[in-house]
Structures are given as structure tokens and as C-alpha cells.
Coordinates of N, CA and C and ligand atoms in Angstrom, one line a residue:
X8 N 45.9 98.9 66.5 CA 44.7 99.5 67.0 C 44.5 99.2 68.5
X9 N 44.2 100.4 69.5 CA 44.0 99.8 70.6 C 42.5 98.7 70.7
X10 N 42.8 98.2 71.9 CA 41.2 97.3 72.2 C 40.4 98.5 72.7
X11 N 39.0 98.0 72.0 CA 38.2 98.6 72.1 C 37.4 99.0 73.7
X12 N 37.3 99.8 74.5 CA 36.7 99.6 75.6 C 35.2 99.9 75.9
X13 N 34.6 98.8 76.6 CA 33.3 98.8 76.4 C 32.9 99.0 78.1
X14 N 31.5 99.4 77.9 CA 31.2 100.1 79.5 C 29.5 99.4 79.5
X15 N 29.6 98.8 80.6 CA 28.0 97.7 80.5 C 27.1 98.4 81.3
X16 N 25.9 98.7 81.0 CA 24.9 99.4 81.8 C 24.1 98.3 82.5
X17 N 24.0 97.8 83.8 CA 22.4 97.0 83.7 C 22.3 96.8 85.6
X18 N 20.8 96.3 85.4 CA 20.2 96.4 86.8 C 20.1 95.5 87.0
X19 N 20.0 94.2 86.6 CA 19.7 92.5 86.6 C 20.3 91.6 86.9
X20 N 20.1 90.4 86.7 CA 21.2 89.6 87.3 C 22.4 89.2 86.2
X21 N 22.5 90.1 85.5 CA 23.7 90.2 84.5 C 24.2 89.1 83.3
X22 N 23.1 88.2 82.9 CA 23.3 87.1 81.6 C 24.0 87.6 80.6
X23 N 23.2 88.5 80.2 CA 24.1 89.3 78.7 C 25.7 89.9 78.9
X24 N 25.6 90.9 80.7 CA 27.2 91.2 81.1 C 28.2 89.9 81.0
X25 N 27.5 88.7 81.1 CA 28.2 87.3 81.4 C 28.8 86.8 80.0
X26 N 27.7 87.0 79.3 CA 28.2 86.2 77.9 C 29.3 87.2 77.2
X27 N 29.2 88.7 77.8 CA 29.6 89.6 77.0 C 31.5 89.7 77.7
X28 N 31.7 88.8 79.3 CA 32.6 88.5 79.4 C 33.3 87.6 79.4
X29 N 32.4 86.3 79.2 CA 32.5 85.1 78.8 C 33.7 85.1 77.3
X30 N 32.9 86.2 76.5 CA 33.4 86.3 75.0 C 34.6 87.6 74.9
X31 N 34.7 87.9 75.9 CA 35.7 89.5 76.1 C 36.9 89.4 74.7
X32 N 37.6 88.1 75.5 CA 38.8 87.9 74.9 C 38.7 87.5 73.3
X33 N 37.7 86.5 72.7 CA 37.0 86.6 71.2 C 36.9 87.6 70.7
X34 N 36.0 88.4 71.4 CA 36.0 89.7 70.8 C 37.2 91.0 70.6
X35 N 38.2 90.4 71.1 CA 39.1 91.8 71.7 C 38.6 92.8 72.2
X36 N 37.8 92.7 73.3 CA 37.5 93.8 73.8 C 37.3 94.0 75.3
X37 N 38.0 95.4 75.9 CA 38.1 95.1 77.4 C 36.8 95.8 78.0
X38 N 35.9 95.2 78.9 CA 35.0 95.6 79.8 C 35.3 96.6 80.8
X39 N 35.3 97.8 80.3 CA 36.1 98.9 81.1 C 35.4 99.1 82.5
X40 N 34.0 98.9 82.8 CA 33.2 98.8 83.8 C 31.8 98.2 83.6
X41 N 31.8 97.8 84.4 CA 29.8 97.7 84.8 C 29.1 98.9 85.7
X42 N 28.2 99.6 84.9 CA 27.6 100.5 86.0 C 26.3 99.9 86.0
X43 N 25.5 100.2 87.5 CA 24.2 99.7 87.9 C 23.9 100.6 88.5
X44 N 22.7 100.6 89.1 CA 22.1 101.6 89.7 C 21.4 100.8 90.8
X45 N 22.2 100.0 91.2 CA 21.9 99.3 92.3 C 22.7 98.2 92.9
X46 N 22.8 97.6 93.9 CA 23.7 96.6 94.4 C 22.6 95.2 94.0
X47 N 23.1 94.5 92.9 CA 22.3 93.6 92.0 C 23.6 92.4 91.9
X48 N 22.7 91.5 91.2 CA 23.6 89.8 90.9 C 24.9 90.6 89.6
X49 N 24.8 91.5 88.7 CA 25.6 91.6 88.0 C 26.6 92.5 88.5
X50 N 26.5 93.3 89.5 CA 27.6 93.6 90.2 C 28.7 92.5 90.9
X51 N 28.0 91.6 91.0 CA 28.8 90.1 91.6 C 29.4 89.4 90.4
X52 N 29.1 89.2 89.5 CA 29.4 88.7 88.2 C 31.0 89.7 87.6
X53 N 30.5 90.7 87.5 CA 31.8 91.7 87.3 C 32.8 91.7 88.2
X54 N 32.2 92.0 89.1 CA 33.5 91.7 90.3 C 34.1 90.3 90.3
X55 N 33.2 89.3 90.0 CA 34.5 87.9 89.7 C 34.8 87.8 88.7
X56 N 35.0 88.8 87.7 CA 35.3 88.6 86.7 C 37.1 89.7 86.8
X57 N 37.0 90.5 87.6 CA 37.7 91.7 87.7 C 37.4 92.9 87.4
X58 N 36.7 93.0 87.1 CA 35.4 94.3 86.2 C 35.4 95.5 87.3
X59 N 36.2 96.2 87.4 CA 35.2 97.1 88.1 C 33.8 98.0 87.6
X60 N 33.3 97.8 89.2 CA 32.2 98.2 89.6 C 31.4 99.4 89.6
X61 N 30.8 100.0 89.4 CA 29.8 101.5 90.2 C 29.0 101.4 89.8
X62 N 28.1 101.8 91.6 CA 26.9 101.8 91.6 C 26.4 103.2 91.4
X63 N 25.6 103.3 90.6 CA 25.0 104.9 90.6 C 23.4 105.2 91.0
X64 N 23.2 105.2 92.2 CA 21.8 104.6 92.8 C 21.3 106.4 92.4
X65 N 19.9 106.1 91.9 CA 19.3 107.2 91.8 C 19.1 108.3 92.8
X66 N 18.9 109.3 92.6 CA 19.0 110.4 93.8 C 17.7 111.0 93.8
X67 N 17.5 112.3 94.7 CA 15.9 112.7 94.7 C 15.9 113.5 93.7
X68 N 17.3 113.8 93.0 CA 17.2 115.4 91.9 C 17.8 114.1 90.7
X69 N 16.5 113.9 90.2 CA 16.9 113.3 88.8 C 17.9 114.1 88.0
X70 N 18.2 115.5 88.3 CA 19.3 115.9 87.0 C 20.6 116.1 87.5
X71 N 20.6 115.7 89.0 CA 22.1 115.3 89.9 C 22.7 114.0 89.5
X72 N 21.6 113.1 89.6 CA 21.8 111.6 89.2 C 22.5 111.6 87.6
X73 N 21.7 112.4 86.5 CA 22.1 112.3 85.1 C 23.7 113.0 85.3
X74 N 23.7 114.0 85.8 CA 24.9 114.9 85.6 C 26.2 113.6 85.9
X75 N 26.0 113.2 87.1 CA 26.6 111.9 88.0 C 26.9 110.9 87.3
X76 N 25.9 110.6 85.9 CA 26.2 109.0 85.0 C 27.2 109.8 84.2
X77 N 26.6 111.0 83.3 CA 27.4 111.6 82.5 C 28.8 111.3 82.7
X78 N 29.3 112.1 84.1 CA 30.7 112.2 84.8 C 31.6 110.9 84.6
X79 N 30.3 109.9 85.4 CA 31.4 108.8 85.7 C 31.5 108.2 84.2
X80 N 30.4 108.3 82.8 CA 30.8 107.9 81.8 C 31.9 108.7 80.9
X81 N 32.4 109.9 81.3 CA 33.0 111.0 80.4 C 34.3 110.4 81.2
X82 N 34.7 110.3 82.3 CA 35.6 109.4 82.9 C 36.3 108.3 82.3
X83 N 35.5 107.6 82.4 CA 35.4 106.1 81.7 C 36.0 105.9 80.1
X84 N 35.7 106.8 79.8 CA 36.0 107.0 77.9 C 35.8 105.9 77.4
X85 N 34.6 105.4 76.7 CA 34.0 104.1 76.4 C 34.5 104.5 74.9
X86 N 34.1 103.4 74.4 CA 34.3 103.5 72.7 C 32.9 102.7 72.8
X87 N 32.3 102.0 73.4 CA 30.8 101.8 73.2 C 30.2 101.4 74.6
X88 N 29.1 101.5 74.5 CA 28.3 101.5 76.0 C 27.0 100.3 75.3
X89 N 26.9 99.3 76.4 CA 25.9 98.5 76.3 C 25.2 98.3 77.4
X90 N 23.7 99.0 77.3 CA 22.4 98.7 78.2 C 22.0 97.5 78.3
X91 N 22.2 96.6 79.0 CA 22.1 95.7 78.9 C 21.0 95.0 80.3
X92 N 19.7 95.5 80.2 CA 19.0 95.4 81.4 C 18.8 96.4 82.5
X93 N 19.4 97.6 82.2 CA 19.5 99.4 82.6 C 18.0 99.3 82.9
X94 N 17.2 99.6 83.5 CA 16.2 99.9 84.2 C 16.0 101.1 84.6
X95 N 17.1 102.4 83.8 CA 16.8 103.4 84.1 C 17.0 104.0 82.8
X96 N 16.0 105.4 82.3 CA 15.9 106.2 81.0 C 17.4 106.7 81.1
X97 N 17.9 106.9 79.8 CA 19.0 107.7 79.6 C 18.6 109.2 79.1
X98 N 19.4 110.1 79.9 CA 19.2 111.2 79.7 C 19.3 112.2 77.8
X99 N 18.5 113.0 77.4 CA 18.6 113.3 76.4 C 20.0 113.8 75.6
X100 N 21.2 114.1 77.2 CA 22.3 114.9 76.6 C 23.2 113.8 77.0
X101 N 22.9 112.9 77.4 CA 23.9 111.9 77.6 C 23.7 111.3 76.2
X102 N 22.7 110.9 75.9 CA 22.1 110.1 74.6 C 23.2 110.6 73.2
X103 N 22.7 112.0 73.5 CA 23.3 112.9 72.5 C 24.9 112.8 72.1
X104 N 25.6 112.6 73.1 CA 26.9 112.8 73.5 C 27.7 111.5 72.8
X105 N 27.3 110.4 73.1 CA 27.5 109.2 72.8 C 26.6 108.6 72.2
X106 N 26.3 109.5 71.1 CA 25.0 108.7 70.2 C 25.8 108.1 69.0
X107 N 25.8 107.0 68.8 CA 26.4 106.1 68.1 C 26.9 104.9 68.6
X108 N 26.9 105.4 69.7 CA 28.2 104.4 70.9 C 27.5 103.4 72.2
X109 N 26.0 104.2 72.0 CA 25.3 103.6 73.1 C 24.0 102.5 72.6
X110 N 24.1 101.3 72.7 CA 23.5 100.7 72.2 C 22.6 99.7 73.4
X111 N 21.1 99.5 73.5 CA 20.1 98.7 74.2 C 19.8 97.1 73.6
X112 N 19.6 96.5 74.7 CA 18.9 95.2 74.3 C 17.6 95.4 74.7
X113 N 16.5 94.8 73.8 CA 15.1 94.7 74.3 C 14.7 93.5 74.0
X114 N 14.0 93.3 74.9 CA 13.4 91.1 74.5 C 11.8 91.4 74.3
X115 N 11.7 91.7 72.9 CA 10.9 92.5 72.1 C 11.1 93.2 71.0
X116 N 10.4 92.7 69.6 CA 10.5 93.2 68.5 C 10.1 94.1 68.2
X117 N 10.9 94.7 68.6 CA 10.2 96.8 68.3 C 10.1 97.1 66.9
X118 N 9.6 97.7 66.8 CA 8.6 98.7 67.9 C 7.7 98.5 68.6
X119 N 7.3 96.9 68.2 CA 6.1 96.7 69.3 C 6.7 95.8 70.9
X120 N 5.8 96.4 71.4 CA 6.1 95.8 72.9 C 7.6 96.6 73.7
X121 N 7.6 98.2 73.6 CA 8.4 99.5 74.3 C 8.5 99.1 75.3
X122 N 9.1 99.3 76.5 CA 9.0 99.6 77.9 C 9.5 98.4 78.3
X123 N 9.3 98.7 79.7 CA 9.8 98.0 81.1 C 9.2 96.2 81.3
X124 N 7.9 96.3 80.5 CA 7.2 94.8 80.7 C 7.1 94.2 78.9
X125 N 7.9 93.9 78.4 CA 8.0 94.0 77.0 C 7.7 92.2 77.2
X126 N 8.0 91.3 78.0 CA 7.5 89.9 77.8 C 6.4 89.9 78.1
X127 N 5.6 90.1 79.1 CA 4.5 90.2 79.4 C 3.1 90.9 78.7
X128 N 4.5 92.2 78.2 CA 3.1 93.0 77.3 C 2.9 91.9 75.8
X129 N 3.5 91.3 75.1 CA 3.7 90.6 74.2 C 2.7 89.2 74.3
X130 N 2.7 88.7 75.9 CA 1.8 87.3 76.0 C 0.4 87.6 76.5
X131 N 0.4 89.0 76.7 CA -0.9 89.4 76.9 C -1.4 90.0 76.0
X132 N -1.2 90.1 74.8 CA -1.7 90.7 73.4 C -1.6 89.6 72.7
X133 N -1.0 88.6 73.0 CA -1.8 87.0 72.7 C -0.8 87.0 71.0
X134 N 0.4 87.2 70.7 CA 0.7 87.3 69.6 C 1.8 86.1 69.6
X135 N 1.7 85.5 68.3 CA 2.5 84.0 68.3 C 3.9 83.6 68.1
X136 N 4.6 85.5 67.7 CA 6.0 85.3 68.1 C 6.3 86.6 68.4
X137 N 7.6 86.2 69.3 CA 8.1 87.8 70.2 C 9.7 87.7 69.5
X138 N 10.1 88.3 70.3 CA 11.5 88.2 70.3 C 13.0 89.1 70.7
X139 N 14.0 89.5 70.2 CA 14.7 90.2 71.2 C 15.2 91.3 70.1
X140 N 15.7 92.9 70.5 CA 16.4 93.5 69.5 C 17.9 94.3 70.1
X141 N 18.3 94.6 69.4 CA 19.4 95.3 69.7 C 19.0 96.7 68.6
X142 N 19.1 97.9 69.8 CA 19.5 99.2 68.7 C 20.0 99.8 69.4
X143 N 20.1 101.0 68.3 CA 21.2 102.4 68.9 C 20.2 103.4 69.5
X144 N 20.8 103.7 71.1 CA 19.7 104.6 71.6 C 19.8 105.5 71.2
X145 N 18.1 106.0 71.1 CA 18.2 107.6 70.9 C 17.3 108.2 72.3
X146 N 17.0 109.5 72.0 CA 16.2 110.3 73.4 C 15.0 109.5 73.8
X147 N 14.5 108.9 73.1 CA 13.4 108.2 73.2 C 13.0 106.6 74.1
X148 N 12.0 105.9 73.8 CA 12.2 105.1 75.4 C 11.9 103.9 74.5
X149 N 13.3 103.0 73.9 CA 13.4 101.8 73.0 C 12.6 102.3 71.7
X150 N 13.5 103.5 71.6 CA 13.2 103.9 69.8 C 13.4 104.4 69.0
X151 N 15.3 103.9 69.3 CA 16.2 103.6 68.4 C 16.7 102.9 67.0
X152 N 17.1 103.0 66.1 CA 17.5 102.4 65.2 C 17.8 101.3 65.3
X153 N 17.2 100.0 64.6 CA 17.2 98.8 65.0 C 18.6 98.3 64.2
X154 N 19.4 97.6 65.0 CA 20.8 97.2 64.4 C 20.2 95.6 64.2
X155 N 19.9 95.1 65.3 CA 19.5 93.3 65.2 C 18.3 93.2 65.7
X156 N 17.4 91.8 65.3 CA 16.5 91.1 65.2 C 16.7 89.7 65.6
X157 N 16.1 88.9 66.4 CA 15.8 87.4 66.3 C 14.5 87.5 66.9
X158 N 13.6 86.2 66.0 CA 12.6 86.0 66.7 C 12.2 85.0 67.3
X159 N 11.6 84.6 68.3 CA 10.9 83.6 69.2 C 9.6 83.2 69.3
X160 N 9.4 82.1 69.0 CA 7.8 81.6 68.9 C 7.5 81.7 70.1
X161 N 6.3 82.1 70.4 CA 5.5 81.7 71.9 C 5.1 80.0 72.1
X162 N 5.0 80.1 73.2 CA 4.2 78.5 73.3 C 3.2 78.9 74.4
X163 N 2.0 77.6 73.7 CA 1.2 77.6 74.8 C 1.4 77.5 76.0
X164 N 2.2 77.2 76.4 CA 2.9 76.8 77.7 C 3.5 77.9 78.9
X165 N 4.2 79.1 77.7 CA 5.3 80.0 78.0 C 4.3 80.7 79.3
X166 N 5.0 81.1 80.5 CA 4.6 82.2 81.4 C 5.6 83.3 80.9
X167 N 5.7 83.9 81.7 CA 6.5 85.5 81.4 C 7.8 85.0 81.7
X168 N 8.2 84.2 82.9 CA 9.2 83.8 83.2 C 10.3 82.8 82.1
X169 N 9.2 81.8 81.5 CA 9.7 81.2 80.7 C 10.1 81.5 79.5
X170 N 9.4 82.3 79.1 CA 9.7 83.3 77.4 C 10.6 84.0 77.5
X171 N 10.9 84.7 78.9 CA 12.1 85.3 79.0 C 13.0 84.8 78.9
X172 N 13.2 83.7 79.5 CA 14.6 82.9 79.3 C 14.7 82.5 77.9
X173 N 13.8 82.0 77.3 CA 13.8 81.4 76.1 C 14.7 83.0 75.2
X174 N 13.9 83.6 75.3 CA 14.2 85.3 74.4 C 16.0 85.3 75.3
X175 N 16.2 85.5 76.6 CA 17.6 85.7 76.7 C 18.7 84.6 76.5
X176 N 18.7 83.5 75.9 CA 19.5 82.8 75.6 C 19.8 83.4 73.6
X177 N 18.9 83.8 73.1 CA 19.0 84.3 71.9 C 19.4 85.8 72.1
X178 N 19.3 86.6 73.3 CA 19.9 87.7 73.0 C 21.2 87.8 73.2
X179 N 22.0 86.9 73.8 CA 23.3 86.7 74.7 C 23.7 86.5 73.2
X180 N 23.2 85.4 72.6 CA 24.0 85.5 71.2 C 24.4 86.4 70.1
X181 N 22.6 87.1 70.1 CA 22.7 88.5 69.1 C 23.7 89.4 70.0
X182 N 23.7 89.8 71.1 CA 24.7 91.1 71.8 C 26.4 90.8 71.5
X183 N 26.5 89.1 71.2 CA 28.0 88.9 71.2 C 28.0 89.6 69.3
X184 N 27.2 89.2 68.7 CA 27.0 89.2 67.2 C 27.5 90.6 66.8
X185 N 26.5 91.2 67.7 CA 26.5 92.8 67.5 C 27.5 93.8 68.0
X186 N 28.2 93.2 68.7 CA 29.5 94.0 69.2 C 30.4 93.5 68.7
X187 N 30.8 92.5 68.0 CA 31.8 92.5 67.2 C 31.6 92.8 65.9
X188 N 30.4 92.8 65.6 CA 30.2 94.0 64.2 C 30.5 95.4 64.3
X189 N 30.2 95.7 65.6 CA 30.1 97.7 66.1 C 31.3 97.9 66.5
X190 N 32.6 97.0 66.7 CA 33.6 97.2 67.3 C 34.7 96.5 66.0
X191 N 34.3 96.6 65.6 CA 35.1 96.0 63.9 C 34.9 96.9 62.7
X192 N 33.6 97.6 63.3 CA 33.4 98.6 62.5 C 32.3 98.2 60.9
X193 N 32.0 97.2 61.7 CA 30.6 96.8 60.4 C 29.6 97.0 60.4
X194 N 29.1 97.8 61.4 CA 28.0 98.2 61.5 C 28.0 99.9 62.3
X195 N 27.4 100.9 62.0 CA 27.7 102.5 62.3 C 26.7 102.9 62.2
X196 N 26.7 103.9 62.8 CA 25.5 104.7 63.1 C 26.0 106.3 62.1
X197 N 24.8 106.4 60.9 CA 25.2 107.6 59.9 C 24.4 108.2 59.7
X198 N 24.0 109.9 60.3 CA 23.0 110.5 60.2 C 21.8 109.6 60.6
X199 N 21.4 108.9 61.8 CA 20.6 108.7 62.3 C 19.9 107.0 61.4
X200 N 20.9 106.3 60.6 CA 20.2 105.4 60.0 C 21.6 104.4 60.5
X201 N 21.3 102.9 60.6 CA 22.3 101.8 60.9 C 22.7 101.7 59.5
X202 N 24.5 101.6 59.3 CA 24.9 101.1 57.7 C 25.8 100.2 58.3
X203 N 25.5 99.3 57.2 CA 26.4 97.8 57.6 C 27.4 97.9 56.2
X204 N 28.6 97.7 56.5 CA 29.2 97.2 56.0 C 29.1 95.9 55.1
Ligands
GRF28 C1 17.2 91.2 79.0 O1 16.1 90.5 78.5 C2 17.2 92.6 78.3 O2 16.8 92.6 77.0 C3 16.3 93.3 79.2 O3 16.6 92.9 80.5 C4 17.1 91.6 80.4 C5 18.5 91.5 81.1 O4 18.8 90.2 81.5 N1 16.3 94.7 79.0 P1 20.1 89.9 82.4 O5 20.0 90.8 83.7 O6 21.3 90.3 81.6 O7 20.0 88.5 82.7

């Protein structure tokens, strides 16, 4: 069986791209690219890792930009795509195209706490545990079929900064967990529901 080739989405400073090359070889799986949508710390990460790179910086015709990810991902021929801190919506026909194959991290137990400020929204609704998920995207904005779960207690203590970290040391784990289940084939996306082996 060939190795699986995996294609990393993210805007950040790339912890999850890290552990997810950290573990490449465990996993048998080659990191076919990193795309960003910007010149960020995880483009630096990939590049010392040998990863190639592309940036796909947004344009003023949001359906030039989509056409443009499509391209360079129909290119690429992933066998799975991981959002991994993407700070940009995935288009509905991209979604569609590779729906099974494209999977999000959120540091937030969805459904609650969607979006862009999901630590923040979580310590400002004052609730006494958060934590991180992995699912399969759909058209929607983190509202996907939930593949994994961990949770994290809050502390009195936590700012937004600190909870995050706390939440991304547990998702670096779940993302290695979850791609060697999705790339082994123990976990699939069927008619729109996650079946585990
Ligand atoms: C993670 O918490 C992920 O869930 C969120 O963005 C963060 C990415 O962190 N969507 P990093 O850039 O990989 O360190």
C-alpha cells in the first residue's frame, strides 16, 4: 500500500504541523505540503523539516482565491487534508470534493464555542471545562461530524493564553491519534456519520 499523503492547512505558528511531523515516520505518512495563507512560524517549521511550502494569501475576489486553493489542492492529490489552525472558511465545493478527507482541529467542545475565538468565548461564558475536537469538515463553520473529544478543566487562574496552551498540548495528541486511525482506515466518513472500526 502506498504511504498515505497528507496536506496541512494552517495560519499559526504550526504546534499541531510539528507533532504531526515530529510523528510522520510512526505514522507512515508523508506530509505532501503545508499550505498557509500567509508567511507565518509554520511555514518555517515545514521548511526545516523539508515540507514544501505555499502560500495562498487571500485575494480581493474571494472565488479567485477558492478556485486557487482547489487547484493547488487537486494538484497535490492528498489522501487527507488537515486544518490545522486555517484561519480561513473552506469553500462549499472544495468541502464537497474532499469531503471525507478534510478534517479540522478546534480547541473547543463543539458544538459549543464555533468560530475564530473558541478559548476566549468558553472563559467568558464562565464554564468549568473546555477542551479540543477533531471533525470531518463540512460547508459549515466547525460543524462537522465530531471524530474526537478531550476535555480540559478550566482554572481559576487560566487567561486565554494559558488555556490555550493547556488545550494544545492535548490536541497535538488527539490529531496524532486521529490520523493514524483515518489513515489505517479505522475511522471513515459514511453518508455523513463518523464509523469506527
Ligand atoms: C489550535 O488550537 C487549533 O485547534 C486552532 O488553532 C490552533 C493552532 O495552533 N484552530 P498551532 O498554530 O498549531 O500552534
Amino acid at each position: 500500500m502506498s504511504i498515505p499523503r497528507v496536506v496541512v492547512l494552517a495560519s499559526g505558528t504550526g504546534s499541531l504541523l510539528q507533532a504531526l511531523i515530529d510523528e510522520s515516520s510512526n505514522l507512515n505518512i508523508d506530509i505532501a505540503a503545508l499550505i498557509s495563507d500567509g508567511e507565518v512560524a509554520a511555514c518555517d517549521r515545514a521548511r526545516a523539516a523539508g515540507i514544501r511550502v505555499v502560500v495562498h494569501e487571500m485575494q480581493s475576489n474571494r472565488n479567485t482565491w477558492n478556485a486557487g486553493l482547489l487547484k493547488i489542492l487537486h494538484d497535490l492529490k492528498p489522501d487527507l487534508i488537515v486544518s490545522a489552525g486555517f484561519m480561513k472558511i473552506l469553500d462549499s465545493e472544495l468541502v464537497a470534493e474532499f469531503s471525507g478527507r478534510i478534517i479540522n482541529t478546534h480547541p473547543a467542545l463543539l458544538p459549543d464555542f464555533p468560530g475564530a475565538h473558541a478559548v476566549r468565548d468558553a472563559l467568558s461564558a464562565g464554564v468549568r471545562v473546555t477542551g479540543s475536537t477533531i471533525h470531518f469538515v463540512d460547508a459549515g463553520v466547525d460543524t462537522g461530524p465530531v471524530i474526537a473529544q478531550h476535555e480540559i478543566e478550566i482554572r481559576e487562574s487560566d487567561s486565554e493564553e494559558s488555556l490555550h496552551e493547556r488545550i494544545k498540548v492535548e490536541e497535538r495528541k488527539l490529531l496524532i491519534s486521529v490520523v493514524r486511525d483515518l489513515t489505517q482506515g479505522k475511522v471513515r466518513l459514511v453518508n455523513g456519520e463518523v464509523v469506527k472500526a
